[in-house]
Amino acid sequence: MRVTNTMLTNNSLVNMQKTKSNYLTYLEQYSTQKKISKPSDDPIIAVRSLKYRTSMSELEQYTKKNIPDAMSWMDTTEKALTQVNDMLTYMNGYCVQAAQDSYELEDRDTIIDTLKQYKEFIYNQQLNQDYAGRYVFAGYRTDTEMMFKEDQSHQTYSIVENQVPADISQDKYVYGGAVYTAGKSAEDYANMAPELRECYKITLSYDELDTTNNPSNPEEYKDYVTISYTDADGNPVKVTAKTMSVAEMPQNTAYNLEINGVGADGAVFIPETGELIIGDNLYEDIKKTEGYSISYNKTEFTTQNVRPEHYFDCTVYDAVTEETINYSNPDEQNIDYQINFGQMLTVNTLGNESISLGIGRTIDNIVTASNDLSAAKDALASVEKRIAETSLDAVDANGNNIVESLTRLKEELETEITLKTTILHEAFGAGLTDVKKYQNEVNTSLSDLGARYKRLQLTESKLEKLQVSYEELLSTNEDVDIGEAYIKYTEADLLYQASLSATSKLLGNSLLDFI
């Protein structure tokens, strides 16, 4: 085979080009400290890098955004629930103090004022807690505050409140009682003697309720409040309560179901207090069930009221816009954050599962009992003043001795005060039981929140380690060993210089040099 100078020249240039290409590759690796500069250099490395970087981007979303945001939300919730728990502890202590016989009414009034402040603190500040403009206890409606911002009376809420038999209380009340009336004799007052009786009572979450199903026509559907349940035989039962306002029930006559024509199978609804007095037979039926529901309406709301849509299934009719809005499933509004690959975590705690509206109603019952006792004492003071200002032999138009009649009235009022003092003591005693129950609900929510928070912390720790692992894998896949890169770069440089020298010597001679 004849080898020509041209062949030698071409082969030399090709080999020199290969050496030069290797030299350039190692130069780029040494200067960039990366194995490749474009995907075509090594598609396998490029694909792996793309996968690693995608995973690292997702990890950064979880560790830098989702998890910190979830932690902040849960921290805000935890602080609010902890403060509610502290307030309930204080309330428990005050109820213990006020239940003691040594406390005078004035002392109890001071305690009641404090309890009312705690109630306002729990609802207006803690239940209404927000995080970055989102209300943490409001479920999906994070843009809707838990409390009404202002008093309103143009929207009628039709509320369905679910309760369990344990929510029915057996309360004592003072039935009857003497009231000063000119012309009454001592015997008349004696016949008005107050009695301490018992009843079964359902306390709704709101007071000042509507007396009709149709606000525009108070006479339409007056008896509309219903108790619905399924009896022991599986049959649906609906009981319509008889509506009786406070004005229609002097001296607690509404509590007497017999004289109101209701009987042991029925119930009386008192809209001002938001209470249902139920008969013995009805109670026996309900206590055999797993639960019951009560339907009622409320139009008048104040800034001290919680918005019903956060706690109950309800329908709202707006008298101004004539629009109707339905709210449902307040118990199923979990806000889930994705905190890991395919892993979700509920970050919110619902207000209706943690902070009961019964807290406020317990305080309301104590306030009512205290006001009743104060009214009785005021009535007694007024009678004592009349006795002091009346002549011993003075008689009224009916010939009754006024002092004798007033003295009997005084005795009946003293008896009434004794009975109402007992009622107030029992209201504080019931407050102890109720506060403990509400505190257990708060603690249960705190425990659940703590368990979820711990899970979040463990996930964060795991992802941080995984992030380090991915960074190492990415570095192993992309980065060159700087020492090895330098050696290869130096070798390539020497080979390139040698190829230049050899090629220059070869190309410098031709056949003409030997002729």
XYZ file of N, CA, C and O in Angstrom, residues 106-289:
736
model
N -73.183 40.613 96.543
C -72.296 41.606 95.944
C -70.981 40.972 95.497
O -70.422 41.320 94.448
N -70.485 40.036 96.311
C -69.250 39.344 95.946
C -69.460 38.496 94.693
O -68.603 38.435 93.810
N -70.622 37.855 94.656
C -70.912 37.033 93.483
C -71.087 37.899 92.240
O -70.728 37.484 91.131
N -71.627 39.085 92.410
C -71.773 39.997 91.267
C -70.416 40.334 90.669
O -70.264 40.429 89.436
N -69.425 40.525 91.548
C -68.070 40.805 91.060
C -67.531 39.619 90.274
O -66.919 39.778 89.205
N -67.782 38.431 90.798
C -67.330 37.219 90.113
C -68.044 37.070 88.769
O -67.429 36.728 87.753
N -69.343 37.351 88.755
C -70.113 37.225 87.510
C -69.608 38.204 86.460
O -69.502 37.862 85.273
N -69.268 39.424 86.892
C -68.702 40.397 85.948
C -67.403 39.864 85.340
O -67.139 40.033 84.143
N -66.593 39.216 86.179
C -65.338 38.637 85.689
C -65.618 37.510 84.705
O -64.963 37.407 83.651
N -66.592 36.661 85.019
C -66.948 35.563 84.121
C -67.436 36.085 82.776
O -67.122 35.517 81.715
N -68.183 37.173 82.794
C -68.671 37.767 81.544
C -67.512 38.296 80.707
O -67.512 38.202 79.472
N -66.488 38.841 81.393
C -65.303 39.308 80.669
C -64.559 38.132 80.025
O -64.083 38.224 78.895
N -64.468 37.025 80.755
C -63.812 35.829 80.200
C -64.577 35.307 78.983
O -63.982 34.881 77.988
N -65.896 35.319 79.107
C -66.732 34.885 77.976
C -66.451 35.739 76.747
O -66.259 35.215 75.633
N -66.410 37.037 76.919
C -66.136 37.936 75.789
C -64.737 37.693 75.229
O -64.525 37.706 74.008
N -63.781 37.449 76.116
C -62.399 37.195 75.683
C -62.322 35.923 74.848
O -61.657 35.885 73.813
N -63.017 34.885 75.288
C -62.963 33.603 74.576
C -63.528 33.734 73.174
O -62.923 33.268 72.199
N -64.681 34.376 73.045
C -65.344 34.423 71.740
C -64.795 35.525 70.834
O -64.457 35.274 69.674
N -64.688 36.744 71.346
C -64.299 37.863 70.485
C -62.824 37.854 70.121
O -62.446 38.373 69.060
N -61.981 37.290 70.972
C -60.548 37.330 70.690
C -59.997 35.974 70.263
O -59.283 35.890 69.256
N -60.316 34.914 70.978
C -59.710 33.620 70.670
C -60.458 32.873 69.569
O -59.845 32.400 68.619
N -61.771 32.753 69.694
C -62.531 32.081 68.636
C -62.419 32.854 67.330
O -62.426 32.271 66.249
N -62.273 34.156 67.411
C -62.182 35.014 66.215
C -60.732 35.196 65.765
O -60.431 36.108 64.997
N -59.834 34.334 66.239
C -58.402 34.453 65.921
C -58.167 34.266 64.422
O -58.808 33.439 63.780
N -57.255 35.060 63.880
C -56.947 34.917 62.462
C -55.442 34.784 62.255
O -54.641 35.192 63.096
N -55.080 34.176 61.137
C -53.681 34.037 60.727
C -53.551 34.571 59.314
O -54.163 34.044 58.385
N -52.795 35.652 59.167
C -52.589 36.287 57.855
C -53.921 36.618 57.193
O -54.098 36.423 55.986
N -54.878 37.116 57.993
C -56.170 37.493 57.448
C -57.141 36.349 57.247
O -58.248 36.567 56.747
N -56.765 35.147 57.644
C -57.647 33.974 57.517
C -58.045 33.509 58.909
O -57.189 33.299 59.770
N -59.346 33.350 59.119
C -59.861 32.947 60.431
C -59.629 31.456 60.623
O -60.136 30.628 59.854
N -58.848 31.107 61.647
C -58.337 29.730 61.770
C -59.404 28.730 62.207
O -59.251 27.531 61.970
N -60.486 29.187 62.838
C -61.518 28.259 63.308
C -62.734 28.220 62.383
O -63.740 27.608 62.712
N -62.650 28.867 61.225
C -63.830 29.059 60.380
C -64.000 28.013 59.291
O -64.860 28.161 58.431
N -63.200 26.945 59.304
C -63.333 25.935 58.259
C -62.976 26.492 56.899
O -61.991 27.219 56.742
N -63.784 26.160 55.875
C -63.519 26.641 54.521
C -63.724 28.149 54.396
O -63.101 28.795 53.551
N -64.604 28.706 55.214
C -64.922 30.139 55.087
C -63.918 30.982 55.869
O -64.265 31.692 56.823
N -62.664 30.882 55.465
C -61.596 31.572 56.201
C -61.683 33.089 56.076
O -61.035 33.805 56.838
N -62.465 33.579 55.124
C -62.607 35.024 54.955
C -63.811 35.576 55.720
O -64.070 36.781 55.688
N -64.530 34.692 56.402
C -65.708 35.119 57.167
C -65.410 35.033 58.653
O -65.095 33.964 59.167
N -65.513 36.172 59.338
C -65.214 36.206 60.761
C -66.177 35.307 61.533
O -67.291 35.034 61.093
N -65.739 34.838 62.687
C -66.561 33.948 63.506
C -67.693 34.708 64.208
O -68.754 34.147 64.461
N -67.458 35.968 64.530
C -68.454 36.779 65.230
C -69.051 37.797 64.266
O -68.428 38.176 63.274
N -70.252 38.252 64.562
C -70.847 39.330 63.773
C -70.080 40.626 64.028
O -69.765 40.966 65.166
N -69.788 41.356 62.942
C -69.047 42.606 63.086
C -69.922 43.719 63.663
O -69.432 44.641 64.307
N -71.206 43.629 63.407
C -72.126 44.657 63.884
C -73.497 44.026 64.111
O -73.784 42.931 63.610
N -74.335 44.728 64.869
C -75.682 44.237 65.091
C -76.434 44.175 63.769
O -76.273 45.059 62.913
N -77.245 43.143 63.597
C -78.005 43.037 62.351
C -79.356 42.403 62.616
O -79.504 41.565 63.503
N -80.340 42.793 61.825
C -81.689 42.251 61.988
C -82.390 42.066 60.645
O -83.606 41.958 60.600
N -81.608 42.053 59.561
C -82.227 41.899 58.238
C -82.068 40.485 57.678
O -82.611 40.179 56.614
N -81.338 39.636 58.379
C -81.165 38.266 57.934
C -81.746 37.309 58.969
O -81.429 37.397 60.149
N -82.595 36.408 58.508
C -83.193 35.411 59.386
C -82.512 34.075 59.165
O -82.513 33.546 58.051
N -81.939 33.554 60.224
C -81.270 32.254 60.176
C -82.234 31.165 60.632
O -82.771 31.230 61.752
N -82.477 30.178 59.781
C -83.237 28.984 60.159
C -82.212 27.916 60.520
O -81.526 27.383 59.641
N -82.108 27.614 61.795
C -81.002 26.804 62.327
C -81.499 25.404 62.697
O -82.589 25.247 63.253
N -80.671 24.425 62.387
C -80.921 23.057 62.843
C -79.783 22.684 63.795
O -78.634 22.547 63.376
N -80.095 22.576 65.068
C -79.079 22.297 66.094
C -79.186 20.853 66.555
O -80.253 20.414 66.990
N -78.098 20.126 66.446
C -78.066 18.724 66.876
C -77.517 18.616 68.299
O -76.508 19.241 68.624
N -78.195 17.821 69.121
C -77.753 17.588 70.483
C -77.878 16.094 70.810
O -78.424 15.319 70.021
N -77.357 15.732 71.971
C -77.467 14.351 72.463
C -78.229 14.382 73.786
O -78.322 15.436 74.431
N -78.806 13.243 74.198
C -79.599 13.215 75.439
C -78.864 13.774 76.655
O -79.496 14.341 77.557
N -77.532 13.618 76.698
C -76.771 14.123 77.850
C -76.838 15.645 77.955
O -76.538 16.217 79.014
N -77.234 16.325 76.866
C -77.342 17.782 76.894
C -78.602 18.258 77.618
O -78.721 19.442 77.925
N -79.535 17.364 77.855
C -80.755 17.732 78.579
C -80.442 17.793 80.068
O -79.935 16.837 80.650
N -80.733 18.913 80.680
C -80.425 19.090 82.103
C -81.695 18.975 82.942
O -82.795 19.268 82.463
N -81.524 18.532 84.176
C -82.628 18.496 85.135
C -82.406 19.648 86.102
O -81.568 19.579 86.995
N -83.147 20.730 85.879
C -82.921 21.973 86.613
C -84.016 22.221 87.646
O -85.159 21.769 87.501
N -83.630 22.968 88.671
C -84.595 23.429 89.657
C -85.005 24.864 89.317
O -84.215 25.632 88.768
N -86.231 25.206 89.653
C -86.708 26.564 89.420
C -87.718 26.919 90.504
O -88.292 26.048 91.157
N -87.896 28.212 90.695
C -88.853 28.704 91.687
C -90.175 28.967 90.976
O -90.252 29.801 90.069
N -91.189 28.218 91.364
C -92.511 28.353 90.745
C -93.413 29.180 91.642
O -93.498 28.963 92.840
N -94.091 30.149 91.011
C -94.988 30.999 91.784
C -94.211 32.079 92.523
O -93.091 32.423 92.173
N -94.831 32.608 93.589
C -94.205 33.681 94.352
C -95.134 34.855 94.509
O -95.955 35.155 93.627
N -95.045 35.503 95.642
C -95.931 36.624 95.959
C -95.422 37.916 95.335
O -94.228 38.193 95.337
N -96.356 38.683 94.806
C -96.048 39.987 94.216
C -96.974 41.015 94.850
O -98.192 40.778 94.981
N -96.423 42.144 95.231
C -97.238 43.157 95.907
C -98.358 43.645 94.995
O -98.137 44.015 93.842
N -99.586 43.613 95.541
C -100.754 44.136 94.847
C -101.652 44.789 95.896
O -101.964 44.170 96.930
N -102.013 46.020 95.648
C -102.859 46.740 96.613
C -104.165 45.996 96.823
O -104.805 45.540 95.870
N -104.548 45.863 98.088
C -105.827 45.237 98.411
C -105.731 43.767 98.745
O -106.716 43.157 99.180
N -104.570 43.135 98.540
C -104.437 41.716 98.861
C -104.234 41.541 100.365
O -103.567 42.341 101.018
N -104.780 40.459 100.866
C -104.680 40.166 102.288
C -103.491 39.249 102.556
O -102.867 38.727 101.627
N -103.234 39.025 103.841
C -102.145 38.126 104.226
C -102.428 36.718 103.721
O -101.520 35.994 103.288
N -103.701 36.333 103.742
C -104.054 34.997 103.255
C -103.802 34.882 101.753
O -103.358 33.841 101.274
N -104.096 35.979 101.038
C -103.840 35.970 99.588
C -102.360 35.753 99.315
O -101.993 34.960 98.430
N -101.523 36.446 100.054
C -100.075 36.298 99.859
C -99.609 34.897 100.252
O -98.706 34.324 99.634
N -100.237 34.331 101.290
C -99.856 32.986 101.723
C -100.166 31.967 100.631
O -99.436 30.980 100.451
N -101.258 32.211 99.903
C -101.625 31.299 98.812
C -100.703 31.441 97.594
O -100.778 30.623 96.674
N -99.884 32.467 97.601
C -98.944 32.701 96.497
C -97.533 32.241 96.865
O -96.555 32.649 96.235
N -97.445 31.398 97.857
C -96.122 30.967 98.351
C -95.307 30.314 97.220
O -95.832 29.499 96.455
N -94.038 30.662 97.105
C -93.186 30.084 96.061
C -92.836 28.630 96.369
O -92.788 28.227 97.527
N -92.591 27.858 95.324
C -92.219 26.457 95.474
C -90.958 26.178 94.666
O -90.730 26.777 93.618
N -90.157 25.239 95.148
C -88.969 24.802 94.420
C -89.322 23.530 93.663
O -89.648 22.506 94.272
N -89.277 23.617 92.331
C -89.652 22.481 91.513
C -88.497 22.107 90.578
O -87.507 22.817 90.465
N -88.694 20.978 89.891
C -87.700 20.517 88.936
C -88.330 20.336 87.562
O -89.550 20.119 87.449
N -87.486 20.439 86.540
C -87.961 20.242 85.177
C -86.803 19.758 84.310
O -85.624 19.892 84.677
N -87.158 19.195 83.165
C -86.156 18.819 82.173
C -86.065 19.960 81.157
O -87.087 20.404 80.623
N -84.838 20.400 80.923
C -84.673 21.596 80.095
C -83.601 21.384 79.029
O -82.535 20.828 79.304
N -83.904 21.844 77.826
C -82.932 21.885 76.733
C -82.549 23.339 76.522
O -83.413 24.186 76.285
N -81.270 23.630 76.629
C -80.779 24.994 76.406
C -80.169 25.075 75.018
O -79.216 24.348 74.707
N -80.712 25.943 74.177
C -80.199 26.125 72.824
C -78.958 27.018 72.857
O -78.638 27.636 73.879
N -78.274 27.098 71.750
C -77.014 27.851 71.699
C -77.222 29.357 71.638
O -76.265 30.111 71.805
N -78.441 29.797 71.377
C -78.735 31.231 71.284
C -79.971 31.558 72.114
O -80.827 30.696 72.351
N -80.044 32.818 72.549
C -81.257 33.327 73.160
C -81.834 34.415 72.255
O -81.347 34.632 71.154
N -82.873 35.081 72.719
C -83.552 36.114 71.921
C -83.900 35.571 70.536
O -83.569 36.142 69.502
N -84.614 34.454 70.537
C -84.989 33.795 69.290
C -86.322 34.323 68.768
O -87.071 34.996 69.485
N -86.608 34.004 67.507
C -87.851 34.460 66.897
C -89.039 33.728 67.509
O -88.941 32.545 67.876
N -90.168 34.438 67.589
C -91.385 33.830 68.126
C -92.281 33.294 67.021
O -93.368 32.800 67.287
N -91.834 33.393 65.777
C -92.646 32.957 64.653
C -91.762 32.457 63.535
O -90.571 32.792 63.467
N -92.333 31.675 62.654
C -91.605 31.203 61.481
C -91.581 32.244 60.380
O -90.813 32.148 59.432
N -92.436 33.265 60.512
C -92.530 34.320 59.503
C -92.358 35.674 60.173
O -93.299 36.193 60.775
N -91.160 36.274 60.104
C -90.917 37.549 60.790
C -91.865 38.667 60.364
O -92.148 39.575 61.135
N -92.368 38.619 59.128
C -93.255 39.682 58.651
C -94.679 39.537 59.185
O -95.476 40.463 59.128
N -94.994 38.352 59.711
C -96.332 38.118 60.255
C -96.202 37.327 61.549
O -96.184 36.098 61.540
N -96.095 38.001 62.698
C -95.851 37.327 63.982
C -96.905 36.290 64.357
O -96.659 35.420 65.180
N -98.100 36.379 63.779
C -99.158 35.437 64.133
C -99.109 34.158 63.307
O -99.817 33.198 63.589
N -98.265 34.163 62.277
C -98.207 32.995 61.409
C -97.181 31.993 61.935
O -96.038 32.339 62.200
N -97.608 30.749 62.067
C -96.728 29.674 62.512
C -96.061 30.013 63.843
O -94.867 29.853 64.005
N -96.818 30.464 64.813
C -96.220 30.840 66.096
C -95.586 29.626 66.768
O -94.485 29.703 67.293
N -96.294 28.511 66.781
C -95.742 27.283 67.357
C -95.041 26.505 66.249
O -95.639 25.665 65.569
N -93.771 26.819 66.032
C -93.045 26.256 64.890
C -91.756 25.551 65.295
O -91.163 24.820 64.505
N -91.272 25.770 66.512
C -90.026 25.138 66.950
C -90.270 23.642 67.135
O -91.192 23.241 67.852
N -89.441 22.826 66.490
C -89.683 21.380 66.523
C -88.482 20.615 67.068
O -87.330 21.014 66.860
N -88.781 19.525 67.743
C -87.770 18.567 68.216
C -87.940 17.297 67.382
O -89.027 16.705 67.368
N -86.891 16.902 66.688
C -86.968 15.730 65.814
C -85.991 14.661 66.280
O -84.843 14.961 66.607
N -86.468 13.414 66.298
C -85.605 12.296 66.676
C -86.208 11.001 66.145
O -87.337 10.975 65.636
N -85.451 9.937 66.255
C -85.929 8.605 65.870
C -86.094 7.786 67.132
O -85.136 7.627 67.903
N -87.299 7.270 67.359
C -87.560 6.557 68.613
C -86.919 5.171 68.621
O -86.277 4.756 67.640
N -87.111 4.463 69.729
C -86.462 3.159 69.906
C -86.905 2.134 68.863
O -86.180 1.176 68.573
N -88.085 2.341 68.257
C -88.590 1.425 67.235
C -88.170 1.822 65.832
O -88.589 1.185 64.863
N -87.381 2.882 65.743
C -86.912 3.325 64.430
C -87.868 4.240 63.701
O -87.665 4.518 62.502
N -88.873 4.727 64.401
C -89.847 5.623 63.764
C -89.445 7.081 63.951
O -89.074 7.488 65.054
N -89.524 7.894 62.896
C -89.217 9.318 63.040
C -90.306 10.022 63.846
O -91.498 9.796 63.629
N -89.883 10.871 64.770
C -90.821 11.595 65.626
C -90.512 13.082 65.536
O -89.345 13.484 65.568
N -91.548 13.893 65.427
C -91.380 15.346 65.406
C -92.380 15.950 66.386
O -93.592 15.759 66.258
N -91.843 16.682 67.375
C -92.678 17.305 68.403
C -92.600 18.814 68.250
O -91.505 19.388 68.239
N -93.755 19.455 68.107
C -93.799 20.911 67.989
C -94.005 21.519 69.373
O -94.962 21.169 70.085
N -93.104 22.407 69.757
C -93.178 23.021 71.087
C -94.149 24.196 71.078
O -94.290 24.903 70.072
N -94.797 24.415 72.196
C -95.685 25.556 72.340
C -94.865 26.786 72.719
O -94.127 26.770 73.698
N -94.978 27.841 71.943
C -94.200 29.052 72.188
C -94.859 29.898 73.261
O -96.047 30.241 73.161
N -94.085 30.246 74.286
C -94.565 31.128 75.349
C -93.466 32.128 75.686
O -92.374 31.742 76.088
N -93.755 33.402 75.504
C -92.769 34.433 75.810
C -92.737 34.693 77.307
O -93.617 34.260 78.055
N -91.729 35.436 77.752
C -91.580 35.745 79.179
C -92.784 36.514 79.691
O -93.247 36.306 80.821
N -93.349 37.372 78.852
C -94.515 38.158 79.267
C -95.725 37.277 79.544
O -96.615 37.636 80.316
N -95.761 36.091 78.923
C -96.887 35.184 79.096
C -96.667 34.201 80.244
O -97.523 33.346 80.490
N -95.527 34.314 80.935
C -95.210 33.313 81.962
C -94.732 33.960 83.253
O -93.623 33.716 83.703
N -95.558 34.819 83.878
C -95.134 35.393 85.161
C -94.909 34.305 86.196
O -95.633 33.305 86.234
N -93.888 34.512 86.989
C -93.542 33.564 88.053
C -93.299 32.156 87.515
O -93.644 31.168 88.137
N -92.685 32.078 86.322
C -92.276 30.797 85.729
C -93.438 29.842 85.464
O -93.288 28.619 85.537
N -94.590 30.384 85.133
C -95.731 29.507 84.849
C -95.526 28.710 83.568
O -96.186 27.674 83.377
N -94.655 29.148 82.682
C -94.401 28.393 81.450
C -93.781 27.039 81.762
O -93.872 26.108 80.970
N -93.151 26.927 82.927
C -92.525 25.671 83.308
C -93.566 24.614 83.699
O -93.248 23.434 83.762
N -94.777 25.054 83.984
C -95.838 24.123 84.359
C -96.533 23.652 83.079
O -97.425 24.313 82.549
N -96.129 22.497 82.598
C -96.638 22.029 81.311
C -98.108 21.639 81.379
O -98.811 21.684 80.369
N -98.575 21.277 82.569
C -99.965 20.852 82.701
C -100.927 22.021 82.508
O -101.884 21.941 81.755
N -100.653 23.125 83.206
C -101.588 24.254 83.113
C -101.499 24.928 81.748
O -102.408 25.667 81.359
N -100.437 24.665 81.000
C -100.300 25.240 79.667
C -100.853 24.306 78.587
O -100.722 24.585 77.398
N -101.453 23.232 79.026
C -102.079 22.332 78.079
C -101.111 21.536 77.234
O -101.474 21.038 76.167
N -99.884 21.401 77.693
C -98.868 20.689 76.923
C -98.780 19.241 77.379
O -98.799 18.305 76.570
N -98.665 19.044 78.662
C -98.602 17.697 79.201
C -97.215 17.096 79.147
O -96.254 17.705 78.663
N -97.122 15.870 79.643
C -95.820 15.210 79.772
C -95.221 14.787 78.438
O -94.040 14.453 78.369
N -96.038 14.792 77.375
C -95.532 14.380 76.064
C -95.064 15.544 75.210
O -94.561 15.333 74.108
N -95.252 16.773 75.691
C -94.939 17.930 74.871
C -93.801 18.774 75.410
O -93.038 18.347 76.284
N -93.698 19.993 74.890
C -92.611 20.900 75.275
C -93.071 22.338 75.123
O -93.965 22.647 74.324
N -92.464 23.220 75.905
C -92.706 24.663 75.827
C -91.421 25.350 75.403
O -90.344 25.060 75.939
N -91.536 26.243 74.429
C -90.393 26.987 73.909
C -90.436 28.412 74.443
O -91.444 29.109 74.305
N -89.344 28.853 75.089
C -89.241 30.216 75.629
C -88.235 30.972 74.769
O -87.020 30.780 74.905
N -88.681 31.815 73.846
C -87.770 32.439 72.876
C -86.752 33.393 73.497
O -85.621 33.483 73.019
N -87.151 34.139 74.548
C -86.221 35.103 75.130
C -84.984 34.432 75.716
O -83.873 34.956 75.618
N -85.177 33.303 76.348
C -84.055 32.614 76.993
C -83.453 31.516 76.122
O -82.395 30.976 76.458
N -84.130 31.167 75.032
C -83.622 30.086 74.180
C -83.660 28.748 74.874
O -82.710 27.964 74.793
N -84.789 28.469 75.569
C -84.917 27.234 76.340
C -86.155 26.464 75.905
O -87.155 27.048 75.466
N -86.074 25.147 76.046
C -87.207 24.258 75.821
C -87.451 23.471 77.099
O -86.547 22.792 77.593
N -88.647 23.580 77.648
C -89.029 22.798 78.818
C -89.790 21.582 78.290
O -90.824 21.734 77.630
N -89.282 20.389 78.551
C -89.893 19.189 77.983
C -90.527 18.329 79.065
O -90.071 18.301 80.211
N -91.589 17.653 78.683
C -92.311 16.807 79.617
C -91.548 15.541 79.961
O -90.628 15.124 79.257
N -91.976 14.909 81.058
C -91.287 13.708 81.546
C -91.319 12.578 80.520
O -90.316 11.898 80.295
N -92.467 12.357 79.894
C -92.577 11.272 78.915
C -91.703 11.532 77.696
O -91.066 10.610 77.163
N -91.679 12.784 77.264
C -90.844 13.137 76.114
C -89.370 12.935 76.443
O -88.594 12.439 75.617
N -88.993 13.298 77.656
C -87.609 13.098 78.075
C -87.249 11.610 78.065
O -86.165 11.217 77.599
N -88.147 10.774 78.586
C -87.883 9.342 78.627
C -87.701 8.773 77.224
O -86.889 7.865 77.005
N -88.455 9.292 76.261
C -88.310 8.834 74.876
C -86.983 9.285 74.274
O -86.288 8.506 73.613
N -86.642 10.548 74.524
C -85.437 11.103 73.903
C -84.175 10.473 74.468
O -83.204 10.229 73.738
N -84.160 10.183 75.752
C -82.928 9.667 76.363
C -82.579 8.265 75.859
O -81.467 7.787 76.079
N -83.519 7.603 75.183
C -83.246 6.291 74.600
C -82.630 6.404 73.207
O -82.260 5.392 72.614
N -82.537 7.603 72.690
C -82.026 7.807 71.339
C -80.543 8.171 71.384
O -79.978 8.464 72.447
